[in-house]
PDB file of C-alpha atoms in Angstrom:
ATOM      1  CA  MET A   1       2.230-199.954 -49.081  1.00 93.00           C
ATOM      2  CA  GLU A   2      -0.637-200.840 -51.416  1.00 95.00           C
ATOM      3  CA  ASP A   3       1.433-199.719 -54.407  1.00 97.00           C
ATOM      4  CA  ILE A   4       4.315-201.939 -53.288  1.00 98.00           C
ATOM      5  CA  ASN A   5       2.025-204.932 -52.806  1.00 98.00           C
ATOM      6  CA  ASN A   6       0.466-204.441 -56.225  1.00 98.00           C
ATOM      7  CA  ALA A   7       3.901-204.264 -57.820  1.00 98.00           C
ATOM      8  CA  ILE A   8       4.876-207.532 -56.126  1.00 99.00           C
ATOM      9  CA  LEU A   9       1.662-209.277 -57.153  1.00 98.00           C
ATOM     10  CA  SER A  10       2.211-208.393 -60.810  1.00 98.00           C
ATOM     11  CA  CYS A  11       6.008-208.784 -60.820  1.00 98.00           C
ATOM     12  CA  LYS A  12       7.671-210.675 -63.666  1.00 98.00           C
ATOM     13  CA  LYS A  13      11.294-209.749 -62.956  1.00 98.00           C
ATOM     14  CA  CYS A  14      12.485-213.349 -62.635  1.00 98.00           C
ATOM     15  CA  ASN A  15      11.478-216.871 -63.625  1.00 97.00           C
ATOM     16  CA  LEU A  16       9.741-217.514 -60.300  1.00 98.00           C
ATOM     17  CA  SER A  17       6.813-215.590 -61.758  1.00 98.00           C
ATOM     18  CA  LEU A  18       6.358-218.473 -64.217  1.00 98.00           C
ATOM     19  CA  THR A  19       5.992-221.171 -61.567  1.00 97.00           C
ATOM     20  CA  ARG A  20       4.270-219.407 -58.680  1.00 98.00           C
ATOM     21  CA  ILE A  21       0.579-219.684 -57.856  1.00 98.00           C
ATOM     22  CA  LYS A  22       0.509-216.447 -55.885  1.00 98.00           C
ATOM     23  CA  ALA A  23       3.160-213.906 -54.981  1.00 99.00           C
ATOM     24  CA  VAL A  24       3.393-213.281 -51.234  1.00 99.00           C
ATOM     25  CA  PRO A  25       4.021-209.587 -50.440  1.00 99.00           C
ATOM     26  CA  GLY A  26       3.700-209.846 -46.654  1.00 98.00           C
ATOM     27  CA  GLU A  27       1.158-208.950 -44.011  1.00 98.00           C
ATOM     28  CA  GLY A  28       0.724-207.311 -40.645  1.00 98.00           C
ATOM     29  CA  ASN A  29       0.934-203.922 -39.009  1.00 98.00           C
ATOM     30  CA  PHE A  30       2.339-201.256 -41.340  1.00 97.00           C
ATOM     31  CA  ARG A  31       3.268-199.167 -38.279  1.00 96.00           C
ATOM     32  CA  SER A  32       5.028-201.927 -36.378  1.00 97.00           C
ATOM     33  CA  GLU A  33       8.421-201.384 -34.783  1.00 96.00           C
ATOM     34  CA  ILE A  34       9.261-204.990 -35.712  1.00 98.00           C
ATOM     35  CA  VAL A  35       9.585-206.562 -39.157  1.00 99.00           C
ATOM     36  CA  PHE A  36      10.246-210.296 -39.518  1.00 99.00           C
ATOM     37  CA  VAL A  37      11.997-211.289 -42.742  1.00 99.00           C
ATOM     38  CA  GLY A  38      12.036-214.933 -43.790  1.00 98.00           C
ATOM     39  CA  GLU A  39      13.605-216.430 -46.879  1.00 98.00           C
ATOM     40  CA  ALA A  40      10.896-217.386 -49.392  1.00 98.00           C
ATOM     41  CA  PRO A  41       7.319-218.702 -49.414  1.00 98.00           C
ATOM     42  CA  GLY A  42       6.595-222.421 -49.133  1.00 96.00           C
ATOM     43  CA  ALA A  43       3.783-224.467 -50.639  1.00 96.00           C
ATOM     44  CA  LYS A  44       1.001-223.240 -48.338  1.00 97.00           C
ATOM     45  CA  GLU A  45       2.144-219.650 -48.694  1.00 98.00           C
ATOM     46  CA  ASP A  46       2.158-220.037 -52.474  1.00 98.00           C
ATOM     47  CA  GLU A  47      -1.425-221.325 -52.342  1.00 98.00           C
ATOM     48  CA  THR A  48      -2.775-218.643 -50.001  1.00 98.00           C
ATOM     49  CA  GLY A  49      -0.645-215.601 -50.838  1.00 98.00           C
ATOM     50  CA  ARG A  50       0.129-215.155 -47.124  1.00 98.00           C
ATOM     51  CA  PRO A  51       3.490-215.517 -45.345  1.00 98.00           C
ATOM     52  CA  PHE A  52       4.230-218.136 -42.689  1.00 98.00           C
ATOM     53  CA  VAL A  53       0.887-219.974 -42.666  1.00 96.00           C
ATOM     54  CA  GLY A  54       2.260-223.540 -42.552  1.00 93.00           C
ATOM     55  CA  SER A  55       3.804-225.404 -39.632  1.00 95.00           C
ATOM     56  CA  ALA A  56       6.777-223.019 -39.568  1.00 96.00           C
ATOM     57  CA  GLY A  57       4.329-220.138 -39.340  1.00 97.00           C
ATOM     58  CA  GLN A  58       2.586-221.773 -36.406  1.00 97.00           C
ATOM     59  CA  LEU A  59       5.899-221.970 -34.558  1.00 98.00           C
ATOM     60  CA  LEU A  60       6.690-218.339 -35.376  1.00 99.00           C
ATOM     61  CA  THR A  61       3.259-217.261 -34.117  1.00 98.00           C
ATOM     62  CA  GLN A  62       3.823-219.214 -30.904  1.00 98.00           C
ATOM     63  CA  LEU A  63       7.249-217.655 -30.321  1.00 98.00           C
ATOM     64  CA  ILE A  64       5.890-214.151 -30.893  1.00 98.00           C
ATOM     65  CA  ARG A  65       3.066-214.713 -28.425  1.00 98.00           C
ATOM     66  CA  THR A  66       5.157-216.498 -25.794  1.00 98.00           C
ATOM     67  CA  TYR A  67       8.203-214.260 -25.724  1.00 97.00           C
ATOM     68  CA  LEU A  68       7.114-210.914 -27.155  1.00 97.00           C
ATOM     69  CA  LYS A  69       3.656-211.005 -25.502  1.00 96.00           C
ATOM     70  CA  ILE A  70       1.930-209.773 -28.651  1.00 97.00           C
ATOM     71  CA  ASP A  71      -0.115-211.254 -31.474  1.00 96.00           C
ATOM     72  CA  ARG A  72       1.491-211.706 -34.891  1.00 97.00           C
ATOM     73  CA  THR A  73      -0.948-209.143 -36.315  1.00 97.00           C
ATOM     74  CA  SER A  74       0.965-206.534 -34.288  1.00 98.00           C
ATOM     75  CA  VAL A  75       4.152-207.051 -36.317  1.00 98.00           C
ATOM     76  CA  TYR A  76       4.911-207.116 -40.039  1.00 99.00           C
ATOM     77  CA  ILE A  77       5.988-210.409 -41.618  1.00 99.00           C
ATOM     78  CA  THR A  78       7.477-210.816 -45.076  1.00 99.00           C
ATOM     79  CA  ASN A  79      10.188-212.677 -46.989  1.00 99.00           C
ATOM     80  CA  LEU A  80      13.361-211.767 -48.828  1.00 99.00           C
ATOM     81  CA  VAL A  81      11.975-213.443 -51.966  1.00 99.00           C
ATOM     82  CA  LYS A  82       8.249-213.031 -52.567  1.00 99.00           C
ATOM     83  CA  CYS A  83       7.563-216.076 -54.786  1.00 99.00           C
ATOM     84  CA  ARG A  84       8.067-219.747 -54.003  1.00 98.00           C
ATOM     85  CA  PRO A  85      11.173-221.370 -55.508  1.00 98.00           C
ATOM     86  CA  PRO A  86      10.241-224.714 -57.120  1.00 97.00           C
ATOM     87  CA  GLU A  87      10.461-227.704 -54.748  1.00 94.00           C
ATOM     88  CA  ASN A  88      11.339-225.267 -51.947  1.00 93.00           C
ATOM     89  CA  ARG A  89      14.926-224.985 -53.189  1.00 96.00           C
ATOM     90  CA  ASP A  90      17.146-222.159 -51.990  1.00 96.00           C
ATOM     91  CA  PRO A  91      16.537-218.843 -53.760  1.00 97.00           C
ATOM     92  CA  LYS A  92      19.119-218.039 -56.413  1.00 98.00           C
ATOM     93  CA  ASP A  93      21.243-214.899 -56.305  1.00 97.00           C
ATOM     94  CA  GLU A  94      19.503-213.456 -59.358  1.00 98.00           C
ATOM     95  CA  GLU A  95      16.105-214.024 -57.720  1.00 98.00           C
ATOM     96  CA  ILE A  96      17.246-212.238 -54.579  1.00 98.00           C
ATOM     97  CA  ASP A  97      18.653-209.392 -56.678  1.00 98.00           C
ATOM     98  CA  ALA A  98      15.351-209.057 -58.541  1.00 98.00           C
ATOM     99  CA  CYS A  99      13.153-209.210 -55.456  1.00 98.00           C
ATOM    100  CA  SER A 100      15.094-207.486 -52.675  1.00 97.00           C
ATOM    101  CA  PRO A 101      14.282-203.924 -53.846  1.00 98.00           C
ATOM    102  CA  TYR A 102      10.679-204.644 -52.847  1.00 98.00           C
ATOM    103  CA  LEU A 103      11.866-205.519 -49.347  1.00 98.00           C
ATOM    104  CA  ILE A 104      13.814-202.271 -49.109  1.00 98.00           C
ATOM    105  CA  ARG A 105      10.708-200.336 -50.180  1.00 98.00           C
ATOM    106  CA  GLN A 106       8.652-202.137 -47.535  1.00 99.00           C
ATOM    107  CA  ILE A 107      11.163-201.308 -44.822  1.00 98.00           C
ATOM    108  CA  GLU A 108      11.374-197.684 -45.921  1.00 98.00           C
ATOM    109  CA  ALA A 109       7.565-197.461 -45.752  1.00 98.00           C
ATOM    110  CA  ILE A 110       7.219-199.125 -42.328  1.00 98.00           C
ATOM    111  CA  LYS A 111      10.301-197.545 -40.698  1.00 98.00           C
ATOM    112  CA  PRO A 112      10.793-200.260 -38.058  1.00 98.00           C
ATOM    113  CA  LYS A 113      13.228-200.130 -35.176  1.00 96.00           C
ATOM    114  CA  ILE A 114      14.174-203.780 -35.528  1.00 98.00           C
ATOM    115  CA  ILE A 115      14.343-206.343 -38.325  1.00 98.00           C
ATOM    116  CA  VAL A 116      14.361-209.988 -37.250  1.00 99.00           C
ATOM    117  CA  THR A 117      15.951-212.121 -39.953  1.00 99.00           C
ATOM    118  CA  LEU A 118      14.772-215.731 -40.015  1.00 99.00           C
ATOM    119  CA  GLY A 119      17.296-218.032 -41.641  1.00 98.00           C
ATOM    120  CA  ARG A 120      20.628-217.822 -43.387  1.00 97.00           C
ATOM    121  CA  HIS A 121      19.545-216.170 -46.636  1.00 98.00           C
ATOM    122  CA  SER A 122      17.817-213.139 -45.138  1.00 98.00           C
ATOM    123  CA  THR A 123      20.571-212.847 -42.526  1.00 98.00           C
ATOM    124  CA  LYS A 124      23.293-212.909 -45.187  1.00 98.00           C
ATOM    125  CA  TYR A 125      21.425-210.303 -47.238  1.00 98.00           C
ATOM    126  CA  PHE A 126      21.416-207.798 -44.373  1.00 98.00           C
ATOM    127  CA  GLN A 127      25.004-208.599 -43.409  1.00 98.00           C
ATOM    128  CA  VAL A 128      26.094-207.660 -46.919  1.00 97.00           C
ATOM    129  CA  LEU A 129      23.795-204.634 -46.876  1.00 96.00           C
ATOM    130  CA  ALA A 130      25.555-203.488 -43.703  1.00 96.00           C
ATOM    131  CA  GLY A 131      28.971-203.880 -45.315  1.00 96.00           C
ATOM    132  CA  ARG A 132      29.849-206.884 -43.174  1.00 96.00           C
ATOM    133  CA  ASP A 133      31.421-210.188 -44.114  1.00 96.00           C
ATOM    134  CA  PRO A 134      28.718-212.894 -44.064  1.00 96.00           C
ATOM    135  CA  ILE A 135      28.841-215.102 -40.969  1.00 96.00           C
ATOM    136  CA  PRO A 136      27.031-218.468 -40.787  1.00 97.00           C
ATOM    137  CA  ILE A 137      23.723-218.334 -38.957  1.00 97.00           C
ATOM    138  CA  SER A 138      25.039-220.897 -36.457  1.00 97.00           C
ATOM    139  CA  ARG A 139      27.603-218.331 -35.303  1.00 97.00           C
ATOM    140  CA  CYS A 140      25.691-215.066 -35.590  1.00 98.00           C
ATOM    141  CA  HIS A 141      22.162-215.879 -34.378  1.00 98.00           C
ATOM    142  CA  GLY A 142      21.137-213.769 -31.406  1.00 97.00           C
ATOM    143  CA  ASN A 143      23.893-211.201 -32.081  1.00 96.00           C
ATOM    144  CA  PRO A 144      22.433-207.946 -33.432  1.00 96.00           C
ATOM    145  CA  PHE A 145      24.046-205.484 -35.781  1.00 96.00           C
ATOM    146  CA  HIS A 146      22.692-202.415 -37.504  1.00 94.00           C
ATOM    147  CA  VAL A 147      21.960-201.047 -40.947  1.00 96.00           C
ATOM    148  CA  TYR A 148      21.258-197.436 -41.877  1.00 96.00           C
ATOM    149  CA  PHE A 149      18.230-196.647 -44.009  1.00 97.00           C
ATOM    150  CA  SER A 150      17.147-193.224 -45.232  1.00 96.00           C
ATOM    151  CA  PHE A 151      15.032-192.801 -42.078  1.00 96.00           C
ATOM    152  CA  GLY A 152      17.765-193.836 -39.646  1.00 96.00           C
ATOM    153  CA  LYS A 153      19.472-196.766 -37.945  1.00 95.00           C
ATOM    154  CA  VAL A 154      17.731-200.134 -37.659  1.00 97.00           C
ATOM    155  CA  LEU A 155      18.791-203.046 -35.490  1.00 97.00           C
ATOM    156  CA  VAL A 156      19.018-206.371 -37.325  1.00 98.00           C
ATOM    157  CA  PHE A 157      18.519-209.409 -35.087  1.00 98.00           C
ATOM    158  CA  PRO A 158      19.409-212.754 -36.733  1.00 99.00           C
ATOM    159  CA  SER A 159      17.721-216.011 -35.779  1.00 99.00           C
ATOM    160  CA  TYR A 160      17.061-219.415 -37.267  1.00 98.00           C
ATOM    161  CA  HIS A 161      14.213-220.087 -39.670  1.00 98.00           C
ATOM    162  CA  PRO A 162      11.273-221.779 -37.899  1.00 98.00           C
ATOM    163  CA  ALA A 163      11.302-224.574 -40.504  1.00 96.00           C
ATOM    164  CA  ALA A 164      14.882-225.437 -39.547  1.00 97.00           C
ATOM    165  CA  ALA A 165      13.867-225.478 -35.884  1.00 97.00           C
ATOM    166  CA  LEU A 166      11.065-227.934 -36.667  1.00 97.00           C
ATOM    167  CA  TYR A 167      13.380-230.315 -38.532  1.00 94.00           C
ATOM    168  CA  ASN A 168      16.189-230.026 -35.985  1.00 96.00           C
ATOM    169  CA  PRO A 169      14.830-229.897 -32.386  1.00 94.00           C
ATOM    170  CA  PRO A 170      18.083-228.566 -30.824  1.00 95.00           C
ATOM    171  CA  LEU A 171      17.728-225.495 -33.048  1.00 97.00           C
ATOM    172  CA  ARG A 172      14.326-224.831 -31.527  1.00 97.00           C
ATOM    173  CA  LYS A 173      16.000-224.383 -28.139  1.00 98.00           C
ATOM    174  CA  GLU A 174      18.438-221.939 -29.708  1.00 98.00           C
ATOM    175  CA  MET A 175      15.597-220.086 -31.377  1.00 98.00           C
ATOM    176  CA  GLU A 176      13.755-219.838 -28.059  1.00 98.00           C
ATOM    177  CA  LYS A 177      16.892-218.343 -26.496  1.00 98.00           C
ATOM    178  CA  ASP A 178      17.061-215.841 -29.348  1.00 98.00           C
ATOM    179  CA  PHE A 179      13.464-214.788 -28.782  1.00 98.00           C
ATOM    180  CA  LEU A 180      14.098-214.452 -25.054  1.00 97.00           C
ATOM    181  CA  GLU A 181      16.953-212.064 -25.829  1.00 96.00           C
ATOM    182  CA  LEU A 182      14.738-210.278 -28.333  1.00 97.00           C
ATOM    183  CA  SER A 183      12.069-209.866 -25.659  1.00 96.00           C
ATOM    184  CA  ARG A 184      14.631-208.218 -23.382  1.00 94.00           C
ATOM    185  CA  LEU A 185      15.657-205.803 -26.107  1.00 93.00           C
ATOM    186  CA  LEU A 186      11.999-204.883 -26.531  1.00 91.00           C
ATOM    187  CA  ASN A 187      11.378-204.664 -22.764  1.00 84.00           C
ATOM    188  CA  LYS A 188       8.950-207.588 -23.040  1.00 64.00           C
ATOM    189  CA  GLY A 189      10.828-210.089 -20.904  1.00 54.00           C
ATOM    190  CA  PRO A 190      13.022-210.554 -17.802  1.00 57.00           C
ATOM    191  CA  THR A 191      15.547-207.793 -17.236  1.00 49.00           C
ATOM    192  CA  GLY A 192      18.671-207.437 -15.152  1.00 47.00           C
ATOM    193  CA  SER A 193      21.394-204.943 -14.346  1.00 38.00           C
ATOM    194  CA  ASN A 194      23.107-205.674 -17.678  1.00 44.00           C
ATOM    195  CA  SER A 195      19.974-205.492 -19.815  1.00 45.00           C
ATOM    196  CA  VAL A 196      20.206-203.409 -22.973  1.00 51.00           C
ATOM    197  CA  THR A 197      17.083-202.168 -24.732  1.00 59.00           C
ATOM    198  CA  ILE A 198      16.660-201.455 -28.411  1.00 60.00           C
ATOM    199  CA  ASP A 199      16.405-197.710 -27.734  1.00 62.00           C
ATOM    200  CA  MET A 200      19.776-197.825 -25.956  1.00 59.00           C
ATOM    201  CA  PHE A 201      21.207-199.612 -28.975  1.00 56.00           C
ATOM    202  CA  LEU A 202      19.784-197.149 -31.476  1.00 59.00           C
ATOM    203  CA  ASN A 203      21.143-194.267 -29.411  1.00 63.00           C
ATOM    204  CA  GLY A 204      24.636-195.745 -29.612  1.00 58.00           C
ATOM    205  CA  ASN A 205      24.734-197.104 -26.061  1.00 53.00           C
ATOM    206  CA  GLY A 206      24.486-200.824 -26.813  1.00 52.00           C
ATOM    207  CA  PRO A 207      27.413-203.210 -26.333  1.00 48.00           C
ATOM    208  CA  TRP A 208      27.215-204.294 -29.980  1.00 44.00           C
ATOM    209  CA  ASP A 209      28.288-200.832 -31.116  1.00 47.00           C
ATOM    210  CA  LYS A 210      31.514-201.371 -29.204  1.00 43.00           C
ATOM    211  CA  ARG A 211      32.289-205.019 -29.873  1.00 40.00           C
ATOM    212  CA  LYS A 212      31.248-205.423 -33.521  1.00 43.00           C
ATOM    213  CA  GLU A 213      33.248-204.143 -36.444  1.00 40.00           C
ATOM    214  CA  GLY A 214      31.914-201.491 -38.795  1.00 41.00           C
ATOM    215  CA  SER A 215      29.110-199.002 -38.373  1.00 42.00           C
ATOM    216  CA  GLY A 216      26.786-200.151 -41.122  1.00 50.00           C
ATOM    217  CA  ASN A 217      26.099-198.763 -44.545  1.00 53.00           C
ATOM    218  CA  SER A 218      23.471-196.173 -45.305  1.00 49.00           C
ATOM    219  CA  ILE A 219      20.666-197.179 -47.669  1.00 55.00           C
ATOM    220  CA  LYS A 220      19.611-194.174 -49.718  1.00 44.00           C
TER     221      LYS A 220
END
């Protein structure tokens, strides 16, 4: 992982390298079963070189503690794009194309069971990676699908970006529901007779395998 981080820190593949203060590779537990993938760093992240350290990061930390019953240091947190777009604009397609191979390398190194996408850009990226037609985050949040990597099948769990939840309070309620469902998948929250765990999903016994189209593409 150190080699990947060093490559990100010195990257000049796109014009974001000309405006950034610091690239933001990611941080957390390299052996975590969970990887959170946001969209791109903001101003505070650009200053510190760390992901999710502003107000959106505080909300994410709170959700992880409240619903998953773990500290954020127990998971790995990164972004689809590793450098801040000027004025916090949306990342451009060419920036995503330049940066996303680093994300794939990170995932291949960590080998998580679940990737939690935060926001529409990271969600769309994994939908396309899985060979699926992109669905708006308002319709697909909380509905997992899977992607194959060289090490096996990974569940992708879409949710809103914490920044969106801060600006739009009703989205925070939806995000809390998503994290409650995520906690059930991870056996961290309330369960019932219809509960499905992530291991059941990865073994092909989850309801999403039956109700969602496609089986996911393999990333070699």
